[in-house]
PDB file of C-alpha atoms and ligand atoms in Angstrom:
ATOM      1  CA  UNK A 251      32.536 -18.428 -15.314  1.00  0.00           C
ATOM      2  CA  UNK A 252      30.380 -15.117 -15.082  1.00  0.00           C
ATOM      3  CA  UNK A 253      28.591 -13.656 -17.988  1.00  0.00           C
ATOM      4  CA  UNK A 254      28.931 -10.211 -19.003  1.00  0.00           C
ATOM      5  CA  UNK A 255      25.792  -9.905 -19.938  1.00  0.00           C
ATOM      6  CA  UNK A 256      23.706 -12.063 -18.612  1.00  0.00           C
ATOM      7  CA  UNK A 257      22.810 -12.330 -14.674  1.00  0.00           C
ATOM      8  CA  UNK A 258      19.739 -14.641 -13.200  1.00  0.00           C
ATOM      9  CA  UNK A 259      18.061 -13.370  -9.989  1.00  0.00           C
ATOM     10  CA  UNK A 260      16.458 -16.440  -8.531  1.00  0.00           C
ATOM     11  CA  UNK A 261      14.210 -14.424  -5.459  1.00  0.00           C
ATOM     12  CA  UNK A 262      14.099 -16.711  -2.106  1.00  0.00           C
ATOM     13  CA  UNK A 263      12.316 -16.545   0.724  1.00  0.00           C
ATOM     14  CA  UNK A 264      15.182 -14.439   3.185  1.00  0.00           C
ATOM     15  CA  UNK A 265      13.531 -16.355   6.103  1.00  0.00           C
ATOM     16  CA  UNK A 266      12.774 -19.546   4.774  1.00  0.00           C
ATOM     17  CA  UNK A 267      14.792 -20.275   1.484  1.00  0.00           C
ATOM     18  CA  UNK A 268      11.791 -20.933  -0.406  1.00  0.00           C
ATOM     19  CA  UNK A 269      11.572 -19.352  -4.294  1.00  0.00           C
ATOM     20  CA  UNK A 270       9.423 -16.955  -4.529  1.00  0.00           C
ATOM     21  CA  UNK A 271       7.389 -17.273  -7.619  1.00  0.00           C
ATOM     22  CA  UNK A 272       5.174 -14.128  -9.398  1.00  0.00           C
ATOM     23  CA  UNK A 273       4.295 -12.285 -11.726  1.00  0.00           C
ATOM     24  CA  UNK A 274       7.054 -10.413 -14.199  1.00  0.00           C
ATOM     25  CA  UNK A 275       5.843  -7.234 -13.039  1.00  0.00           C
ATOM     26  CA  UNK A 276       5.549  -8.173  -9.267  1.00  0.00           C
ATOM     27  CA  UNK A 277       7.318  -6.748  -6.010  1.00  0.00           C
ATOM     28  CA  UNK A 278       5.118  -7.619  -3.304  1.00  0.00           C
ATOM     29  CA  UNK A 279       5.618 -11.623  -2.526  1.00  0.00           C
ATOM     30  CA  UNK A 280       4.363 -14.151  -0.184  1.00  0.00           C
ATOM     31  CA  UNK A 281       5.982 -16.871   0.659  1.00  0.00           C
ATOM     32  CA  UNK A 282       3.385 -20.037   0.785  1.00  0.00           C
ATOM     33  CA  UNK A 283       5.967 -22.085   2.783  1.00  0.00           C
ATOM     34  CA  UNK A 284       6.260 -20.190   5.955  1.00  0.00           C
ATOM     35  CA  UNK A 285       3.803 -17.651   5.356  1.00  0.00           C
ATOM     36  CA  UNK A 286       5.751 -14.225   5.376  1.00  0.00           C
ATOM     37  CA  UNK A 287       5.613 -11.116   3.048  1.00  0.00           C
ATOM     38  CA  UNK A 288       8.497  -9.746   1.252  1.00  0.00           C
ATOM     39  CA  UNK A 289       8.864  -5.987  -0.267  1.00  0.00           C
ATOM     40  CA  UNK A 290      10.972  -5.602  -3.054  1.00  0.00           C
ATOM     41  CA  UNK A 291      12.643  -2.458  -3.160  1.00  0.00           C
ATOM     42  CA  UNK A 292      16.642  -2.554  -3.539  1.00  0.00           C
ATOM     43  CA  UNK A 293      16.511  -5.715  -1.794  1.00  0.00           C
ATOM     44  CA  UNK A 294      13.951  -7.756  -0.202  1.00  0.00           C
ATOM     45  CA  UNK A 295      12.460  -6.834   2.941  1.00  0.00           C
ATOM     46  CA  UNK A 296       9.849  -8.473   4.926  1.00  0.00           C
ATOM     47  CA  UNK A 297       6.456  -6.674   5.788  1.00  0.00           C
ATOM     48  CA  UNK A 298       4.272  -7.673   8.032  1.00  0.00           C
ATOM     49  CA  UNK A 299       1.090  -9.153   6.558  1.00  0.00           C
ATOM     50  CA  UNK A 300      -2.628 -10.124   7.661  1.00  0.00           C
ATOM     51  CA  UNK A 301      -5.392 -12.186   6.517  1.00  0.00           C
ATOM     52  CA  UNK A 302      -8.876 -11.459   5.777  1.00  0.00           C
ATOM     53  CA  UNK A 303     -12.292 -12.842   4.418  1.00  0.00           C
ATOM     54  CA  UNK A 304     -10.925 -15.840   3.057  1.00  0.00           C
ATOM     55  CA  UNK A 305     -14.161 -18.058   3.790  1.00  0.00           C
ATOM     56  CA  UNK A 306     -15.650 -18.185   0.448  1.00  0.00           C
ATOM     57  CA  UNK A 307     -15.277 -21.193  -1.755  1.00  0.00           C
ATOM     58  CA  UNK A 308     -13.277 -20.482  -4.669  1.00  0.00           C
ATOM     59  CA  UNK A 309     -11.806 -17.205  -2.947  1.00  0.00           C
ATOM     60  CA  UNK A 310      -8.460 -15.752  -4.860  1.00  0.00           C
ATOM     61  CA  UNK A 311      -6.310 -14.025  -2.089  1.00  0.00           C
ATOM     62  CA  UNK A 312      -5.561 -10.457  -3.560  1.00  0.00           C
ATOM     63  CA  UNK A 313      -2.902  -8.266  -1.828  1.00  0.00           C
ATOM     64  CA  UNK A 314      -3.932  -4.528  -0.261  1.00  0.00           C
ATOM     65  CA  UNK A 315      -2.011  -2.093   1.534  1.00  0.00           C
ATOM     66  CA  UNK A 316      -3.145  -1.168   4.829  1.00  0.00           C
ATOM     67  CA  UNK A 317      -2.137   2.320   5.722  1.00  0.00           C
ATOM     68  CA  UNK A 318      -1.924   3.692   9.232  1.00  0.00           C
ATOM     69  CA  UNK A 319      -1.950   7.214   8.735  1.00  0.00           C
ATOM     70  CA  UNK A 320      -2.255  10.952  10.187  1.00  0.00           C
ATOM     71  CA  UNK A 321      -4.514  12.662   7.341  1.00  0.00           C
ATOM     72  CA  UNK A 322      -3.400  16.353   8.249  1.00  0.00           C
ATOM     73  CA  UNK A 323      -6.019  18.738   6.761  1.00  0.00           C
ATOM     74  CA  UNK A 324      -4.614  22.188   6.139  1.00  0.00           C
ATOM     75  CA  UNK A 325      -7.344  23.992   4.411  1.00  0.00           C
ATOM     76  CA  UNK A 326     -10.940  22.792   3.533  1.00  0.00           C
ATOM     77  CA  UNK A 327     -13.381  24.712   1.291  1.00  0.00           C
ATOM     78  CA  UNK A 328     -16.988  23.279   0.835  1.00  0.00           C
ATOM     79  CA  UNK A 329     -19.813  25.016  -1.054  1.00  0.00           C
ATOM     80  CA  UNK A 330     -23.049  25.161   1.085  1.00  0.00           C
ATOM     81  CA  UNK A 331     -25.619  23.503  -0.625  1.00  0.00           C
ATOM     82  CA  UNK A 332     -26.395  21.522  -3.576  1.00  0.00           C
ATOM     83  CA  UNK A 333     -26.406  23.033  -6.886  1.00  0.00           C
ATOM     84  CA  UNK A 334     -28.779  20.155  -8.528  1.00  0.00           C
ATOM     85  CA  UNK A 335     -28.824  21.785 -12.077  1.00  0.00           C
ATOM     86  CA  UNK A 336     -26.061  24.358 -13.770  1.00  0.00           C
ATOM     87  CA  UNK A 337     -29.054  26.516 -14.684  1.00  0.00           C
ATOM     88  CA  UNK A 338     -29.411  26.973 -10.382  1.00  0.00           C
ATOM     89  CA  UNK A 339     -26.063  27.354 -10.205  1.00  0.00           C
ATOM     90  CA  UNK A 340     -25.780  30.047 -12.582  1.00  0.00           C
ATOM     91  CA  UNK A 341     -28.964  31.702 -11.145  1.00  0.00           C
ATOM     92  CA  UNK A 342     -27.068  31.355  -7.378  1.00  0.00           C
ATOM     93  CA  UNK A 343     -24.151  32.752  -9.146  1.00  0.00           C
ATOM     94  CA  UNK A 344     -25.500  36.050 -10.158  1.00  0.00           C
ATOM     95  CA  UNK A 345     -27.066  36.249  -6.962  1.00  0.00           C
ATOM     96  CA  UNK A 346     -23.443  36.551  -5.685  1.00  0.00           C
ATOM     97  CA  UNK A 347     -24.591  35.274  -2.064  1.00  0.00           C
ATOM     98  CA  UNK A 348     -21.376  33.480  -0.666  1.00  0.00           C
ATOM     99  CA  UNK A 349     -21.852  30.226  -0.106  1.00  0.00           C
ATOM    100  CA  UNK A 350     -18.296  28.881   0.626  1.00  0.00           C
ATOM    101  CA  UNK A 351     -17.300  27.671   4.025  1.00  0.00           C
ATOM    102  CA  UNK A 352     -13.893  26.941   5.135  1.00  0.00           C
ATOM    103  CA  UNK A 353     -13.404  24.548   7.930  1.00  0.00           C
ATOM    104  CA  UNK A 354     -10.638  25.270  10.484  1.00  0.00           C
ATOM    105  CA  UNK A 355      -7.677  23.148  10.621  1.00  0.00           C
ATOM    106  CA  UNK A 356      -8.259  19.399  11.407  1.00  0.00           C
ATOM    107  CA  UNK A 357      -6.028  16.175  11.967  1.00  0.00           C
ATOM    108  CA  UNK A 358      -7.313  12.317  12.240  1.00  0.00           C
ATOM    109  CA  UNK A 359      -5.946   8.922  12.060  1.00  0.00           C
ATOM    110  CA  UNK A 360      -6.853   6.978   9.287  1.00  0.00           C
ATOM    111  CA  UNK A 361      -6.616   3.650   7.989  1.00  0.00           C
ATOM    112  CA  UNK A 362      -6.382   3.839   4.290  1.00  0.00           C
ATOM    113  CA  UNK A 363      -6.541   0.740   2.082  1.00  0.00           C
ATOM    114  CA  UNK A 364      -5.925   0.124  -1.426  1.00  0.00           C
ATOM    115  CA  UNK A 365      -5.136  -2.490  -3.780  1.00  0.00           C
ATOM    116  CA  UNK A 366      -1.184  -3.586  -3.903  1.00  0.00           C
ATOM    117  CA  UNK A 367      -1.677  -4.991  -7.302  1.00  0.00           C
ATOM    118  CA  UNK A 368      -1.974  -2.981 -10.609  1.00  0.00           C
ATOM    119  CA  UNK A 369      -5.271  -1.107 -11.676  1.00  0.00           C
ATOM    120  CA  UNK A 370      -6.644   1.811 -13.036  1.00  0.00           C
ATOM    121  CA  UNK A 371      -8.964   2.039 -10.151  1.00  0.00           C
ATOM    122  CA  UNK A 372      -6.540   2.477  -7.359  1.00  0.00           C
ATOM    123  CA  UNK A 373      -7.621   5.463  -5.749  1.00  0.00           C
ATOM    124  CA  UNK A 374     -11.761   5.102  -6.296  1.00  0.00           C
ATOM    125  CA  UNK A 375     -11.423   1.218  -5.183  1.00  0.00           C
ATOM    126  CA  UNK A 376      -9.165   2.846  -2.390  1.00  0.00           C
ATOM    127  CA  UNK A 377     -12.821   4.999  -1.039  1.00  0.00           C
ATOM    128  CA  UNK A 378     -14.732   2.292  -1.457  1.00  0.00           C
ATOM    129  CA  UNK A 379     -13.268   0.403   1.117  1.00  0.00           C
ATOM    130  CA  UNK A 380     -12.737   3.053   3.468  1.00  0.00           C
ATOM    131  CA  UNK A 381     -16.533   2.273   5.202  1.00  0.00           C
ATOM    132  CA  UNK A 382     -15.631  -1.353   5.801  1.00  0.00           C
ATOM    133  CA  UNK A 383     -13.961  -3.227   7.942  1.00  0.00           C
ATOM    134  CA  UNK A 384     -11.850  -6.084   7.641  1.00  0.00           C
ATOM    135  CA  UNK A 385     -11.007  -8.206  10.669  1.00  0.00           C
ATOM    136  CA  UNK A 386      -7.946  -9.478  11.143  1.00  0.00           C
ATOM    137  CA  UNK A 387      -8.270 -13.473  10.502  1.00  0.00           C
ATOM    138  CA  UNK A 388      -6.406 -16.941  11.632  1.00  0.00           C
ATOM    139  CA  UNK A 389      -4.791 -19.054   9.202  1.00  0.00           C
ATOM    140  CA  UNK A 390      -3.251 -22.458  10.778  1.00  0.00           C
ATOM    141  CA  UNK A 391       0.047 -22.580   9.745  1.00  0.00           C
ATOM    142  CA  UNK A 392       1.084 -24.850   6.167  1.00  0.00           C
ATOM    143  CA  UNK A 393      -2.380 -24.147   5.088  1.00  0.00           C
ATOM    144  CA  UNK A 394      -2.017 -20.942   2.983  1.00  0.00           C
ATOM    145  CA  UNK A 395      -4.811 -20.109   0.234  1.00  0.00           C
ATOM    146  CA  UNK A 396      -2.985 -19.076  -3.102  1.00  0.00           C
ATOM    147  CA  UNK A 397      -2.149 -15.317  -2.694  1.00  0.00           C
ATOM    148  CA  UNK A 398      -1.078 -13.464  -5.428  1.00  0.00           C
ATOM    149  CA  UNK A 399       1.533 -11.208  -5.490  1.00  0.00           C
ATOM    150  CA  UNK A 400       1.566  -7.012  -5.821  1.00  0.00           C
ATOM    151  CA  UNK A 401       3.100  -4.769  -7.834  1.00  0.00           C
ATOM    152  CA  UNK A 402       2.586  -1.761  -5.834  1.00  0.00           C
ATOM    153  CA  UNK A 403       5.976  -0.949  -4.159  1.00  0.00           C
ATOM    154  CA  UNK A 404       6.696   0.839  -0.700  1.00  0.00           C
ATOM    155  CA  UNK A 405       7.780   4.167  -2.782  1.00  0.00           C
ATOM    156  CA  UNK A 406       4.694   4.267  -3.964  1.00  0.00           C
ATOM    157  CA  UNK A 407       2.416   3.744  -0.711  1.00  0.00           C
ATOM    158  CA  UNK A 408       2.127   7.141   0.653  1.00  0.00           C
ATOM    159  CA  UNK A 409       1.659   9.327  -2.612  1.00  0.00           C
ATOM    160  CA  UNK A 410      -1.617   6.969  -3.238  1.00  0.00           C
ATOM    161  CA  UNK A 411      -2.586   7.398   0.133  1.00  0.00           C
ATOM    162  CA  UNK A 412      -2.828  10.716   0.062  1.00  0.00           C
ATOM    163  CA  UNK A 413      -4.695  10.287  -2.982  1.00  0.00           C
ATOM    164  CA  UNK A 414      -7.315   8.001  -1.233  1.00  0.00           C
ATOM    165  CA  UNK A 415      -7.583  10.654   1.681  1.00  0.00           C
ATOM    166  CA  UNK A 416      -8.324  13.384  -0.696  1.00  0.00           C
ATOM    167  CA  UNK A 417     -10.917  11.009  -2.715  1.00  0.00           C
ATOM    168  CA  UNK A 418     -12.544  10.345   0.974  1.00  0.00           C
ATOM    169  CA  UNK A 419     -13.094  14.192   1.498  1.00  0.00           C
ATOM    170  CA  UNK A 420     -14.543  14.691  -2.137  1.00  0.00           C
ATOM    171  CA  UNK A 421     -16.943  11.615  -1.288  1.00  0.00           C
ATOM    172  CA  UNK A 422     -18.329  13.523   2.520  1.00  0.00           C
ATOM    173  CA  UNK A 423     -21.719  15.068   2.460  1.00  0.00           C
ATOM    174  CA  UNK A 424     -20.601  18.317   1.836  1.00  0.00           C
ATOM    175  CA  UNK A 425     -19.391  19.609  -1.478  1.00  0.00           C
ATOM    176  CA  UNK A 426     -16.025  19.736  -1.708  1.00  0.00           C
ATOM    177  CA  UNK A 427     -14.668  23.116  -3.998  1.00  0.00           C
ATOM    178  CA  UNK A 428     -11.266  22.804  -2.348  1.00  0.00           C
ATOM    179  CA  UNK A 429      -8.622  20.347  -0.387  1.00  0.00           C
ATOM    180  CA  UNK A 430      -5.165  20.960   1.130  1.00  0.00           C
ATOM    181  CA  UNK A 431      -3.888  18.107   3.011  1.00  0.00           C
ATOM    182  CA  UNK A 432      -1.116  15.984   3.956  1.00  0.00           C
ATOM    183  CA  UNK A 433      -0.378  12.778   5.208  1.00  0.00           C
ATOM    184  CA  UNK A 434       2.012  10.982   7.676  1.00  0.00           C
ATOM    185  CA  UNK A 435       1.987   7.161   7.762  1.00  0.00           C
ATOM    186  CA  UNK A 436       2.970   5.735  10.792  1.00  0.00           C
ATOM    187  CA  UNK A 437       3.169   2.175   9.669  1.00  0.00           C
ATOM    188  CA  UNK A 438       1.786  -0.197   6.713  1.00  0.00           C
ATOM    189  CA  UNK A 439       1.115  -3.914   6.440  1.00  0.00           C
ATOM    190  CA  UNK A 440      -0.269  -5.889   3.121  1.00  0.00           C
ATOM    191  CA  UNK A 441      -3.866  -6.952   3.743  1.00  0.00           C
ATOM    192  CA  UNK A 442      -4.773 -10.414   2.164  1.00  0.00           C
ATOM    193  CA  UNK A 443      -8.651  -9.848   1.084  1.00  0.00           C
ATOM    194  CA  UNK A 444     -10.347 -13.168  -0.054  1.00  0.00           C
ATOM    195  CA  UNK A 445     -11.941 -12.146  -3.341  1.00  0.00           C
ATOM    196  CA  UNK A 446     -13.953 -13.983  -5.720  1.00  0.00           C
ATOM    197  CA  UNK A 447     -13.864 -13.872  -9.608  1.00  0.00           C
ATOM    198  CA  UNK A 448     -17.806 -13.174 -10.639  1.00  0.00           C
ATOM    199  CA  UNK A 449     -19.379 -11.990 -13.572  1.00  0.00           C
ATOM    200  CA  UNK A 450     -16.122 -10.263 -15.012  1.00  0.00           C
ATOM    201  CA  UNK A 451     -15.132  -8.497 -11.755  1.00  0.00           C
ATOM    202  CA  UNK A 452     -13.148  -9.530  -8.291  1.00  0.00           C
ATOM    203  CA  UNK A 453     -15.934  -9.188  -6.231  1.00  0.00           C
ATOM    204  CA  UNK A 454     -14.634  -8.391  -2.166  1.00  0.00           C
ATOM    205  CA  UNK A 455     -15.936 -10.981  -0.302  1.00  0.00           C
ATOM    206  CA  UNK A 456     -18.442  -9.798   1.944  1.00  0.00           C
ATOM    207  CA  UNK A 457     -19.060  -6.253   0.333  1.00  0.00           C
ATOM    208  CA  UNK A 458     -20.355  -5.344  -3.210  1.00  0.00           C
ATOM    209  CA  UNK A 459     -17.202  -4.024  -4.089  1.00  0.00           C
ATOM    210  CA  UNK A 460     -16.117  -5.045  -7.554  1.00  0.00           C
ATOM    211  CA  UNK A 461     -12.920  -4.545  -9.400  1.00  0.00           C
ATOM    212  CA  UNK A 462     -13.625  -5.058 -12.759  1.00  0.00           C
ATOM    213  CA  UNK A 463     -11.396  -7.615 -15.036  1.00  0.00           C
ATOM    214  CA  UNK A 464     -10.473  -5.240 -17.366  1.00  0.00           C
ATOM    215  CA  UNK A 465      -9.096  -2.683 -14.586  1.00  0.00           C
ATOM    216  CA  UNK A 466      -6.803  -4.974 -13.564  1.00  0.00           C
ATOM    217  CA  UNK A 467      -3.576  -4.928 -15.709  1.00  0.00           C
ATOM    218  CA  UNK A 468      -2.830  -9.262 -14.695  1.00  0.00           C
ATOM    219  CA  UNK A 469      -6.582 -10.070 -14.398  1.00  0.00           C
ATOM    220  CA  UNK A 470      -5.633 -13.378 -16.260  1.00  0.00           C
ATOM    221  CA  UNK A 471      -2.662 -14.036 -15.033  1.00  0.00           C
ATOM    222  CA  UNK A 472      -4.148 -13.663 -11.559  1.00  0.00           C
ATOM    223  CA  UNK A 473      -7.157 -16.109 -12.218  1.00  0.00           C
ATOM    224  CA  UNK A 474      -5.094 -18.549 -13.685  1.00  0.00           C
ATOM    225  CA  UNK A 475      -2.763 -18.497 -10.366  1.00  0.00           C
ATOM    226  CA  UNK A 476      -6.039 -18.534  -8.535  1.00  0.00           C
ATOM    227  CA  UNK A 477      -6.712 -22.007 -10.109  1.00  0.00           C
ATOM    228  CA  UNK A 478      -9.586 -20.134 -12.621  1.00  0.00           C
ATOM    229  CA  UNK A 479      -8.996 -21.413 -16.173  1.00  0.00           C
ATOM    230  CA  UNK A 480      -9.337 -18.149 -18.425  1.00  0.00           C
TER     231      UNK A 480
HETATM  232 ZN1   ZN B 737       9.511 -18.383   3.407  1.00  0.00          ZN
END
């Protein structure tokens, strides 16, 4: 007999069988049976994922999205120099020099990473880890870490990488007054970065890039997954 009102989704592993256990609010899964990556969207559908700086002892596996990505600059304005104080700045002001400079047109290939889990520091976490790089490591099969699951879905990827890109330009040398820019993504994985719970913050393993507890929406949901009583 059906229910009218009523209806269980039990989510399995489409390769493997295996439930998929997370987080009420999660989309992004990983199967620790045979190892794949599923996106939730309308249905489940597999994304390819890799593994990085899981060394650490006591390392939590938190999921990222890698972004491959044309950042198409249409229009750049930068101001010249530094105004250190808004007294100088005035002062430059009423001097009326011009001090804006527009760079021509520009297009690059970026990757663009960012966490796949919910936080309020998405996009400045996202510039962060744009100087560092994460090499792609082995895992023998059967012996998968905990990962935890994301709740950043595919229709989301590309409006926060554009986000990220425009955070990157405001963080250059330069002063940024003004941005117009675009991006195309020509693919995306999920990025497993080992993490470790320190002093109230995920630190990034290797980096001192830390993501607070209370930015992150499951913080204690996530530790306890990651074997961390809370
Ligand atoms: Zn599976």
């Amino acid at each position: 007999m059906q229910s009218k009102f009523l209806s269980i989704t039990v989510l399995r592993c489409p390769n493997c069988g295996n439930d998929l256990d997370g987080l009420s609010t999660d989309i992004v899964f990983f199967c620790n049976e045979c190892g794949r990556c599923q996106v939730y969207g309308d249905e489940l559908v597999p994304v390819e994922i890799e593994f990085t700086r899981f060394d650490d002892s006591g390392t939590i596996l938190l999921p990222f999205w890698k972004v491959d990505a044309t950042v198409e600059i249409f229009r750049r304005i930068s101001r010249g120099e530094s105004r250190t104080t808004p007294i100088a700045g005035q002062r430059k002001f009423q001097e009326g020099k011009p001090d804006h400079v527009e760079s021509s047109k520009e297009s690059r290939r970026e990757l663009i990473i960012f966490p796949a889990f919910s936080t309020s520091l998405v996009l400045s976490t996202g510039v962060m880890l744009h100087e560092e790089e994460f090499l792609q490591e082995f895992l023998q099969f059967g012996k998968y870490p905990p990962i935890i699951g994301g709740s950043v879905g595919l229709e989301d990827v590309s409006k926060i990488a554009e986000g990220v890109a425009v955070g990157i330009e405001v963080q250059r040398s330069d002063y940024l007054a003004f941005i117009d820019l675009n991006i195309e993504v020509h693919s995306l994985k999920v990025l497993a970065i080992g993490c470790t719970p320190k002093k109230h913050a995920f630190r990034i393993n290797g980096t001192d890039i830390k993501i607070p507890f209370t930015a992150v929406e499951d913080a204690n949901d996530i530790l306890n997954r990651g074997g961390y009583n809370v």
